[in-house]
Coordinates of C-alpha atoms and ligand atoms in Angstrom, one line a residue:
M1 CA -9.4 -21.9 17.5
A2 CA -6.4 -21.4 15.2
K3 CA -3.5 -19.7 17.3
N4 CA 0.1 -18.7 16.6
T5 CA 1.6 -22.2 17.8
K6 CA 4.8 -21.8 15.9
K7 CA 7.5 -23.1 18.0
T8 CA 10.0 -20.0 18.6
D9 CA 13.6 -20.1 19.1
A10 CA 15.0 -17.5 21.5
P11 CA 18.8 -17.3 20.5
V12 CA 19.4 -14.0 22.3
A13 CA 20.5 -13.6 25.8
Q14 CA 17.0 -13.1 27.4
A15 CA 16.0 -10.9 30.4
P16 CA 13.7 -12.6 32.6
R17 CA 10.2 -12.0 31.9
G18 CA 9.1 -8.7 33.4
G19 CA 12.7 -7.4 33.6
L20 CA 14.6 -7.9 36.9
F21 CA 11.1 -8.2 38.7
T22 CA 8.1 -10.5 38.4
Y23 CA 4.9 -8.9 38.2
A24 CA 1.9 -10.1 40.5
P25 CA -1.5 -10.1 38.4
A26 CA -3.2 -6.5 38.6
P27 CA -6.6 -7.3 37.3
E28 CA -9.0 -4.8 36.8
S29 CA -12.5 -5.7 37.3
P30 CA -14.9 -6.6 34.2
A31 CA -17.7 -5.3 36.1
A32 CA -16.6 -1.9 35.9
A33 CA -17.6 -2.1 32.4
G34 CA -21.2 -1.7 33.8
D35 CA -24.2 -3.3 32.4
I36 CA -24.0 -5.0 29.1
A37 CA -27.3 -5.7 27.7
T38 CA -27.8 -9.0 25.8
S39 CA -29.1 -7.1 22.7
Y40 CA -28.9 -3.8 21.2
G41 CA -31.1 -2.1 18.6
H42 CA -30.0 1.3 17.3
F43 CA -29.8 4.9 18.6
I44 CA -31.9 7.1 16.2
G45 CA -33.6 10.2 17.0
G46 CA -32.4 10.1 20.7
E47 CA -34.1 6.7 21.3
F48 CA -32.8 3.2 21.6
V49 CA -35.1 1.3 18.4
D50 CA -35.4 -2.0 17.2
S51 CA -34.2 -2.7 13.6
S52 CA -36.6 -3.0 11.1
G53 CA -34.8 -6.5 10.2
S54 CA -34.5 -9.4 12.2
E55 CA -30.8 -10.2 11.6
A56 CA -28.6 -10.0 14.6
L57 CA -24.8 -10.0 14.9
K58 CA -22.8 -11.2 17.9
T59 CA -19.8 -9.4 19.5
V60 CA -17.3 -11.4 21.4
N61 CA -14.4 -11.1 23.7
P62 CA -11.6 -11.5 21.9
A63 CA -9.5 -12.6 24.9
T64 CA -12.0 -15.2 25.9
E65 CA -14.2 -15.9 22.9
Q66 CA -17.2 -15.5 25.2
V67 CA -20.2 -13.7 23.6
L68 CA -20.9 -10.3 25.3
A69 CA -23.8 -9.2 23.1
E70 CA -26.3 -9.6 20.2
F71 CA -26.7 -6.1 18.2
A72 CA -28.7 -5.6 15.4
Q73 CA -27.5 -5.7 11.6
G74 CA -28.6 -2.5 10.2
T75 CA -30.9 -2.8 7.1
G76 CA -31.4 0.2 4.4
E77 CA -34.5 1.0 6.0
D78 CA -32.8 1.7 9.4
V79 CA -30.2 3.6 7.9
D80 CA -33.0 5.6 6.1
R81 CA -34.6 6.3 9.6
A82 CA -31.2 7.6 10.9
V83 CA -30.5 9.8 7.8
A84 CA -34.1 11.0 8.2
A85 CA -33.6 11.7 12.1
A86 CA -30.1 13.5 11.3
R87 CA -31.8 15.6 8.6
K88 CA -34.7 16.7 10.9
A89 CA -32.0 17.9 13.4
F90 CA -29.9 19.8 11.5
A91 CA -32.2 22.8 11.0
D92 CA -31.8 23.5 14.6
W93 CA -28.7 22.4 15.4
S94 CA -26.9 24.2 12.9
A95 CA -28.6 27.4 13.6
L96 CA -27.5 27.1 17.3
P97 CA -24.6 29.8 18.1
G98 CA -21.5 28.2 18.4
S99 CA -21.1 28.8 21.9
E100 CA -24.4 27.1 22.5
R101 CA -23.1 23.9 20.7
A102 CA -19.9 24.2 22.8
K103 CA -21.7 23.4 25.9
Y104 CA -22.8 20.1 24.5
L105 CA -19.4 19.3 23.7
F106 CA -17.9 20.3 26.8
R107 CA -20.6 18.3 28.5
I108 CA -19.7 15.1 26.6
A109 CA -16.3 15.7 27.3
R110 CA -16.7 15.8 31.0
I111 CA -18.9 12.8 31.1
V112 CA -16.5 11.0 29.1
Q113 CA -13.9 11.7 31.8
E114 CA -16.3 11.1 34.7
R115 CA -17.3 7.5 33.3
S116 CA -13.5 7.0 32.3
R117 CA -12.9 3.8 33.9
E118 CA -16.1 2.1 32.8
L119 CA -15.5 3.3 28.9
A120 CA -11.6 2.0 29.2
V121 CA -12.8 -1.4 30.6
L122 CA -15.8 -2.0 28.0
E123 CA -13.2 -1.0 25.5
S124 CA -10.8 -3.6 26.4
I125 CA -13.4 -6.3 26.8
D126 CA -15.0 -5.7 23.5
N127 CA -11.7 -4.9 21.5
G128 CA -8.7 -7.0 23.4
K129 CA -6.5 -4.0 24.0
P130 CA -4.8 -3.7 27.3
I131 CA -6.4 -1.9 29.8
R132 CA -3.2 0.3 30.3
E133 CA -3.8 1.7 26.9
T134 CA -7.5 2.1 26.8
R135 CA -7.3 3.9 30.3
D136 CA -4.2 5.9 29.6
F137 CA -4.6 6.5 26.0
D138 CA -7.8 5.8 24.1
V139 CA -10.2 7.4 26.7
P140 CA -8.3 10.3 27.7
M141 CA -7.9 10.9 23.8
V142 CA -11.6 11.0 23.2
A143 CA -12.2 13.5 26.2
A144 CA -9.4 15.5 24.7
W145 CA -11.0 15.8 21.0
F146 CA -14.3 16.6 22.5
F147 CA -12.7 19.5 24.5
Y148 CA -10.3 20.7 21.6
Y149 CA -13.4 20.9 19.0
A150 CA -15.5 22.5 21.7
G151 CA -13.2 25.3 22.1
W152 CA -13.3 25.8 18.3
A153 CA -17.2 25.8 18.1
D154 CA -17.5 29.7 18.7
K155 CA -14.2 30.5 16.7
L156 CA -14.9 29.1 13.3
D157 CA -15.0 32.6 11.7
Y158 CA -11.2 32.8 12.7
A159 CA -10.4 29.3 11.4
G160 CA -9.3 30.2 8.1
Y161 CA -12.3 29.4 6.0
G162 CA -13.6 32.5 5.6
P163 CA -16.4 34.9 7.6
N164 CA -19.3 32.4 9.0
P165 CA -18.3 29.2 7.1
R166 CA -21.1 26.8 6.8
P167 CA -21.6 23.2 7.8
V168 CA -22.1 20.6 5.0
G169 CA -25.4 18.9 6.6
V170 CA -25.5 15.2 7.5
A171 CA -22.4 13.1 7.9
A172 CA -22.2 9.7 7.3
Q173 CA -19.1 8.3 9.3
V174 CA -18.0 4.6 9.1
I175 CA -15.2 3.7 11.8
P176 CA -12.9 0.7 12.0
W177 CA -12.2 -1.5 15.4
N178 CA -9.0 -0.7 16.2
F179 CA -9.9 2.6 18.0
P180 CA -13.5 2.2 18.5
L181 CA -14.1 5.1 20.9
M182 CA -11.4 7.1 19.7
M183 CA -12.3 6.9 16.3
L184 CA -15.9 7.9 17.3
A185 CA -14.6 11.2 18.7
W186 CA -12.4 12.0 15.6
K187 CA -15.3 11.7 13.6
I188 CA -18.2 13.4 15.8
A189 CA -16.6 16.1 17.6
P190 CA -15.3 18.2 14.8
A191 CA -18.7 17.4 12.9
L192 CA -20.8 18.7 15.6
A193 CA -18.6 21.6 16.5
T194 CA -19.1 22.9 12.8
G195 CA -23.0 22.4 13.2
N196 CA -23.3 18.9 11.3
T197 CA -25.6 16.0 12.4
V198 CA -24.4 12.5 12.1
V199 CA -25.1 8.9 11.6
L200 CA -22.3 6.7 12.7
K201 CA -21.7 3.2 12.3
P202 CA -19.1 1.3 14.2
A203 CA -17.1 -1.7 13.1
E204 CA -19.1 -5.2 13.6
T205 CA -16.6 -6.5 16.1
T206 CA -16.6 -3.4 18.5
P207 CA -20.0 -1.8 18.7
L208 CA -20.4 -1.6 22.5
T209 CA -18.8 1.5 23.0
A210 CA -20.5 3.4 20.5
L211 CA -23.8 2.3 22.1
R212 CA -22.4 3.4 25.1
F213 CA -21.6 6.8 23.9
A214 CA -25.1 7.1 22.5
E215 CA -26.1 6.8 26.5
I216 CA -23.6 9.7 27.0
C217 CA -25.4 12.0 24.4
R218 CA -28.7 11.4 26.1
Q219 CA -27.0 12.1 29.7
A220 CA -25.2 15.3 28.3
G221 CA -29.1 16.3 26.9
L222 CA -27.8 16.6 23.2
P223 CA -30.9 17.5 20.9
K224 CA -32.4 14.2 19.5
G225 CA -31.1 13.4 16.1
V226 CA -27.9 15.3 16.4
V227 CA -26.0 11.8 16.8
N228 CA -27.5 8.6 15.8
I229 CA -25.7 5.1 15.8
V230 CA -26.7 2.5 13.5
T231 CA -24.8 -0.7 14.0
G232 CA -24.0 -3.6 11.3
D233 CA -21.4 -4.9 9.1
G234 CA -19.9 -3.7 5.7
R235 CA -23.6 -3.9 4.1
T236 CA -25.0 -1.4 6.5
G237 CA -21.5 0.7 5.9
A238 CA -22.5 0.7 2.3
A239 CA -26.3 1.5 2.8
L240 CA -24.8 4.4 4.6
T241 CA -22.1 6.0 2.4
A242 CA -24.2 5.5 -0.6
H243 CA -27.2 7.3 1.0
P244 CA -28.6 9.7 -1.6
D245 CA -29.4 12.2 1.3
V246 CA -25.9 12.4 3.0
D247 CA -23.8 15.6 2.3
K248 CA -20.6 14.2 3.6
V249 CA -19.1 10.9 4.2
A250 CA -16.1 10.3 6.5
F251 CA -14.6 6.9 6.4
T252 CA -11.8 5.1 8.1
G253 CA -10.8 1.6 7.3
S254 CA -9.2 -0.3 4.7
T255 CA -7.7 1.0 1.5
P256 CA -10.1 -1.7 -0.6
V257 CA -13.4 -0.2 1.1
G258 CA -12.1 3.4 0.7
R259 CA -11.6 2.8 -2.9
S260 CA -15.2 1.6 -3.5
I261 CA -16.8 4.1 -1.6
A262 CA -14.6 6.8 -3.7
R263 CA -15.8 5.0 -6.7
Q264 CA -19.6 5.0 -5.4
L265 CA -19.5 9.2 -4.7
A266 CA -17.3 10.0 -7.8
G267 CA -19.5 12.7 -9.8
T268 CA -21.7 13.4 -6.7
R269 CA -21.8 16.4 -4.7
T270 CA -21.1 14.2 -1.5
K271 CA -17.9 15.7 0.3
L272 CA -15.5 12.7 1.0
S273 CA -12.3 12.1 3.4
L274 CA -10.8 8.7 3.6
E275 CA -8.6 7.6 6.4
L276 CA -7.0 4.2 5.1
G277 CA -4.2 1.8 5.8
G278 CA -0.3 2.3 6.0
K279 CA 3.0 0.6 6.1
A280 CA 5.0 2.9 8.0
A281 CA 9.0 2.9 7.8
N282 CA 10.6 3.6 11.2
I283 CA 14.4 4.7 10.2
V284 CA 17.0 4.1 12.7
F285 CA 20.3 5.9 11.8
D286 CA 23.6 4.9 12.9
D287 CA 24.0 8.2 15.3
A288 CA 20.6 7.2 17.1
P289 CA 20.6 6.6 20.9
I290 CA 20.1 2.9 21.0
D291 CA 18.0 2.5 24.1
Q292 CA 15.6 5.2 23.1
A293 CA 15.1 4.2 19.6
V294 CA 14.6 0.7 20.8
E295 CA 11.8 1.8 22.9
G296 CA 10.2 3.8 19.6
I297 CA 10.5 1.0 17.6
V298 CA 8.7 -1.3 20.0
N299 CA 6.0 1.2 20.8
G300 CA 5.5 1.9 17.1
I301 CA 4.6 -2.0 16.3
F302 CA 3.4 -3.5 19.2
F303 CA 1.1 -0.8 20.7
N304 CA -2.3 -1.9 20.5
Q305 CA -1.2 -5.2 19.2
G306 CA -0.1 -3.6 16.0
H307 CA -3.9 -2.8 15.1
V308 CA -2.7 0.5 13.9
C309 CA -3.0 2.2 10.7
C310 CA 0.2 4.5 11.2
A311 CA 2.3 1.6 13.1
G312 CA 5.9 1.7 12.4
S313 CA 5.8 -1.9 10.7
R314 CA 9.0 -1.8 8.5
L315 CA 11.9 -1.1 10.5
L316 CA 14.7 0.5 8.1
V317 CA 18.1 0.3 10.0
Q318 CA 21.4 1.5 8.9
E319 CA 23.5 -1.6 8.3
S320 CA 26.6 -0.4 10.6
V321 CA 24.3 -0.6 13.7
Q322 CA 22.2 -3.6 12.6
D323 CA 23.6 -6.0 15.0
E324 CA 23.8 -4.0 18.2
F325 CA 20.4 -2.7 17.2
L326 CA 18.5 -6.2 16.8
E327 CA 20.5 -7.5 19.8
A328 CA 18.8 -4.8 21.9
L329 CA 15.4 -4.8 20.2
K330 CA 15.1 -8.8 20.9
R331 CA 16.2 -8.1 24.6
R332 CA 13.3 -5.5 24.7
M333 CA 10.7 -7.8 23.1
S334 CA 11.7 -10.6 25.4
T335 CA 10.3 -8.5 28.4
L336 CA 6.9 -7.7 26.6
R337 CA 3.9 -9.3 28.6
V338 CA 1.6 -10.8 26.5
G339 CA -1.9 -11.8 27.9
D340 CA -5.1 -11.0 29.8
P341 CA -6.1 -7.3 28.4
L342 CA -7.9 -6.5 31.8
D343 CA -4.5 -7.1 33.7
K344 CA -2.8 -3.6 34.2
N345 CA 0.5 -5.0 33.6
T346 CA -0.3 -6.6 30.0
D347 CA 1.7 -4.8 27.0
I348 CA 0.0 -6.8 24.2
G349 CA -3.5 -8.0 24.7
A350 CA -6.0 -10.2 22.1
I351 CA -5.9 -9.8 18.6
N352 CA -9.2 -8.5 17.9
S353 CA -10.8 -11.2 16.0
S354 CA -10.3 -14.6 14.7
A355 CA -10.7 -13.1 11.3
Q356 CA -7.9 -10.8 11.7
L357 CA -5.7 -13.5 13.6
S358 CA -6.3 -15.7 10.2
R359 CA -4.9 -12.8 8.2
I360 CA -1.8 -12.0 10.3
T361 CA -0.8 -15.8 10.4
E362 CA -1.4 -15.9 6.6
L363 CA 0.9 -12.9 5.9
T364 CA 3.6 -14.6 8.6
D365 CA 3.6 -17.9 6.8
A366 CA 4.2 -16.0 3.6
G367 CA 6.9 -14.4 5.2
E368 CA 8.6 -17.5 6.1
A369 CA 7.7 -19.0 2.8
E370 CA 9.4 -16.3 1.0
G371 CA 12.5 -16.7 2.6
A372 CA 12.8 -14.0 5.7
E373 CA 13.7 -15.2 8.7
R374 CA 11.4 -15.4 12.0
W375 CA 12.0 -14.7 15.4
S376 CA 9.6 -14.1 18.2
P377 CA 10.4 -14.6 22.1
S378 CA 9.3 -17.5 23.9
C379 CA 6.1 -16.7 25.7
D380 CA 3.0 -18.4 26.9
L381 CA -0.2 -17.6 25.4
P382 CA -3.5 -18.2 26.9
G383 CA -5.5 -21.2 26.0
T384 CA -8.8 -19.5 24.8
G385 CA -8.8 -16.5 22.7
Y386 CA -7.2 -15.1 19.7
W387 CA -3.4 -14.5 20.3
F388 CA 0.0 -13.6 18.4
R389 CA 3.6 -13.4 20.0
P390 CA 5.3 -10.1 19.1
T391 CA 7.0 -11.1 15.9
L392 CA 10.3 -9.7 14.1
F393 CA 11.5 -10.8 10.7
T394 CA 15.0 -10.2 9.4
G395 CA 16.2 -11.0 5.9
V396 CA 13.4 -9.1 4.5
S397 CA 13.7 -8.0 1.1
Q398 CA 11.3 -5.2 -0.6
A399 CA 9.5 -7.7 -2.8
H400 CA 8.2 -9.9 0.1
R401 CA 4.6 -9.4 1.2
I402 CA 5.4 -8.9 4.8
A403 CA 7.3 -5.9 3.5
R404 CA 4.6 -4.5 1.0
E405 CA 1.3 -5.5 2.6
E406 CA -0.2 -4.2 5.8
I407 CA -0.1 -7.0 8.3
F408 CA -2.1 -5.0 11.1
G409 CA -0.8 -7.1 13.7
P410 CA 2.3 -7.2 16.1
V411 CA 4.7 -8.1 13.6
L412 CA 7.8 -6.1 12.5
S413 CA 9.8 -6.4 9.0
V414 CA 13.4 -5.5 9.3
L415 CA 15.1 -4.1 6.3
T416 CA 18.6 -2.5 6.2
F417 CA 20.2 0.5 4.2
R418 CA 23.7 1.9 3.8
T419 CA 23.1 5.8 3.2
P420 CA 20.4 8.3 3.9
A421 CA 19.4 8.4 0.3
E422 CA 18.5 4.5 0.0
A423 CA 16.8 4.7 3.3
V424 CA 14.4 7.5 2.0
E425 CA 14.1 5.6 -1.3
K426 CA 13.0 2.5 0.5
A427 CA 10.7 4.1 2.9
N428 CA 8.9 5.8 0.1
N429 CA 8.6 2.6 -1.7
T430 CA 5.3 1.6 -0.9
P431 CA 1.8 2.6 -2.1
Y432 CA 0.7 3.7 1.1
G433 CA 1.8 7.2 2.9
L434 CA 0.4 7.8 6.2
S435 CA 3.5 8.0 8.8
A436 CA 7.1 7.5 9.1
G437 CA 9.4 8.1 11.9
I438 CA 13.1 9.0 12.1
W439 CA 15.6 8.2 14.8
T440 CA 19.2 10.2 14.8
E441 CA 20.9 12.9 17.0
K442 CA 21.3 15.4 14.1
G443 CA 18.5 17.9 13.6
S444 CA 19.7 18.6 10.1
R445 CA 19.3 14.9 9.3
I446 CA 15.7 15.1 10.3
L447 CA 14.9 17.9 8.4
W448 CA 16.8 16.5 5.3
T449 CA 14.9 13.1 5.9
A450 CA 11.5 14.3 6.7
S451 CA 11.2 16.7 3.6
R452 CA 11.9 13.6 1.3
L453 CA 9.6 11.0 2.8
K454 CA 5.9 10.9 1.5
A455 CA 4.1 10.5 4.5
G456 CA 1.1 12.6 6.2
V457 CA 2.9 12.5 9.6
V458 CA 6.7 12.1 10.2
W459 CA 8.0 11.6 13.6
A460 CA 11.4 12.3 15.0
N461 CA 13.0 10.6 17.7
T462 CA 9.4 9.5 19.0
F463 CA 6.6 7.5 17.4
N464 CA 2.5 7.4 17.9
K465 CA 2.1 10.9 19.2
F466 CA -1.2 12.1 19.0
D467 CA -2.6 15.7 19.8
P468 CA -6.3 17.0 19.0
A469 CA -4.5 20.0 17.9
S470 CA -2.2 18.3 15.5
P471 CA -3.8 17.2 11.9
F472 CA -3.5 13.5 10.8
G473 CA -4.3 11.8 7.5
G474 CA -2.3 10.4 4.5
Y475 CA -0.8 10.5 1.0
K476 CA -1.2 8.1 -1.8
E477 CA -3.4 5.1 -1.0
S478 CA -3.5 6.0 2.7
G479 CA -6.5 8.4 1.9
Y480 CA -7.0 12.1 1.6
G481 CA -8.5 14.8 4.1
R482 CA -7.0 15.7 7.6
E483 CA -8.6 14.9 11.0
G484 CA -7.4 17.0 14.0
G485 CA -6.6 20.6 14.3
R486 CA -8.0 23.3 12.5
H487 CA -7.3 21.2 9.3
G488 CA -10.0 18.9 10.6
L489 CA -12.7 21.3 10.7
E490 CA -12.7 21.6 6.8
A491 CA -13.8 18.2 6.1
Y492 CA -17.1 19.4 7.7
L493 CA -17.3 22.9 6.3
D494 CA -18.9 23.9 3.1
V495 CA -15.6 25.5 1.8
Ligands
NAD501 P1 -12.6 -2.3 6.8 O1 -12.6 -1.3 5.6 O2 -13.0 -3.7 6.5 O3 -14.0 -1.8 7.9 C1 -13.9 -0.6 8.4 C2 -15.3 -0.2 8.4 O4 -15.9 0.0 7.1 C3 -16.2 -1.0 9.1 O5 -17.2 -0.6 10.1 C4 -16.9 -1.9 8.2 O6 -18.1 -2.3 8.8 C5 -17.0 -1.2 7.3 N1 -17.5 -1.6 5.7 C6 -16.7 -2.7 5.1 N2 -17.2 -2.7 4.1 C7 -17.9 -1.4 3.7 C8 -18.4 -1.0 2.4 N3 -18.4 -1.7 1.5 N4 -18.7 0.1 2.4 C9 -18.7 1.1 3.7 N5 -18.5 0.6 4.9 C10 -17.9 -0.9 4.6 O7 -11.6 -2.1 7.8 P2 -11.1 -2.9 9.1 O8 -10.5 -4.1 8.7 O9 -12.3 -2.5 10.0 O10 -9.9 -1.6 9.6 C11 -8.8 -2.1 9.5 C12 -8.2 -1.1 8.3 O11 -8.4 0.1 8.7 C13 -6.7 -1.2 8.3 O12 -6.4 -1.0 6.9 C14 -6.2 0.2 8.8 O13 -4.9 0.7 8.4 C15 -7.2 1.1 8.6 N6 -7.4 2.3 9.6 C16 -7.0 3.4 9.2 C17 -7.0 4.5 10.2 C18 -6.4 6.0 9.8 O14 -6.7 6.8 10.4 N7 -5.9 6.0 8.5 C19 -7.2 4.3 11.2 C20 -7.7 3.3 11.6 C21 -7.6 2.1 11.0

């Protein structure tokens, strides 16, 4: 399997791997993921059912390349069945008092908490992300999202959308592979709280936690047909988003696919929200506390292997502190532990798929070919699986592909600036507009800069902070509509 086998030089003073201390392996047990079936069908009308077609896809553990399970490639007929089940369930579900719907969401949230270890391990196995992240971030976020929207279900009259706001109807929801269960929660929790029913399609490389979530819906006694899960690749997604009987499409994924869905739905009455790609700037001013900013930059780009739509993939550092900052950054990068996602010490796990690894490799090769200087800490990579070293490019110009295109991997492109105005101009010089970060000690500079950045979310002296009460979404080619918070209700209300 193609891997990032480039030789790396390590010119900076290297800290011992793992800092002053070395870490003994601390593996989580894969058995904690519970039983994984050899093959899965869909979840339609409250039942696990076979596909009408015979095509099956495989999901693999990206850290070992072992096949975990087969699952159905959803056909047009499967999508019809799922939409019909959601339509049938809609009348009763939307007629329930909000306080009754809330009980189901609270129940789901509590079951997610009770089964959190199982879900975290299953997510790490299917996605490749470190257990530390699934355990401490993804799964707690999933529970928090259901708790939060459970709280809204009986207060919709006070959400600012007029008295007695009505649900839209049947929601078609298509999600990517980078935060499989969390993206599911971002979509399903507000839809259900507002009285909609849903058909959700997980990504083709990470279907397992969505299918496990279907079990949780049954365990919570959720009425049949309120949540339906149909698996498959982009063909199934396209059949779902184009279905004539869905009232709302919510899509998270790449900008080209988002664009094609927007074209498909133009001129129809179907409501659409799009959460797409990003190329965020993380701006470090010369007065920023260096160590704190280094932690933020590392978190901004290496969290979740850089498979993060709002990742801080462009570092803009003020020229006067460039040398000192990059020295500290390289030292910190040298302590990142890459390897087994189930080891509790791992910082960077496996790349989600061989296709994604190829894309990262192609773009980083282009970075070198275009003249940028590449650096990675020396670190051993496992022999099987899909891996990529944390990588930093200096000497990057704004015209380079690595400065313009979303790499969606652990790769940071470094650019410099001299004045705040130049920083803002460079930060905004992208077709995307999802997020940005600012590092400075001056509050006035934070406000000056933030008000000029064209990004849906701007973090100051922190990065990648999420809260269910806080809306998230993009500008420009990063999409439209907001998820999270009171604003997130609007996508599922007929307003
Ligand atoms: P992708 O667009 O290829 O796939 C996303 C989902 O869409 C998958 O479930 C896929 O099967 C489905 N799909 C593919 N073609 C389709 C079609 N024609 N019609 C309907 N559905 C289709 O993207 P990806 O590679 O899985 O995910 C990575 C992208 O997602 C990145 O660009 C990233 O920035 C973006 N993303 C954005 C956010 C956000 O909130 N803005 C969050 C996570 C990921």
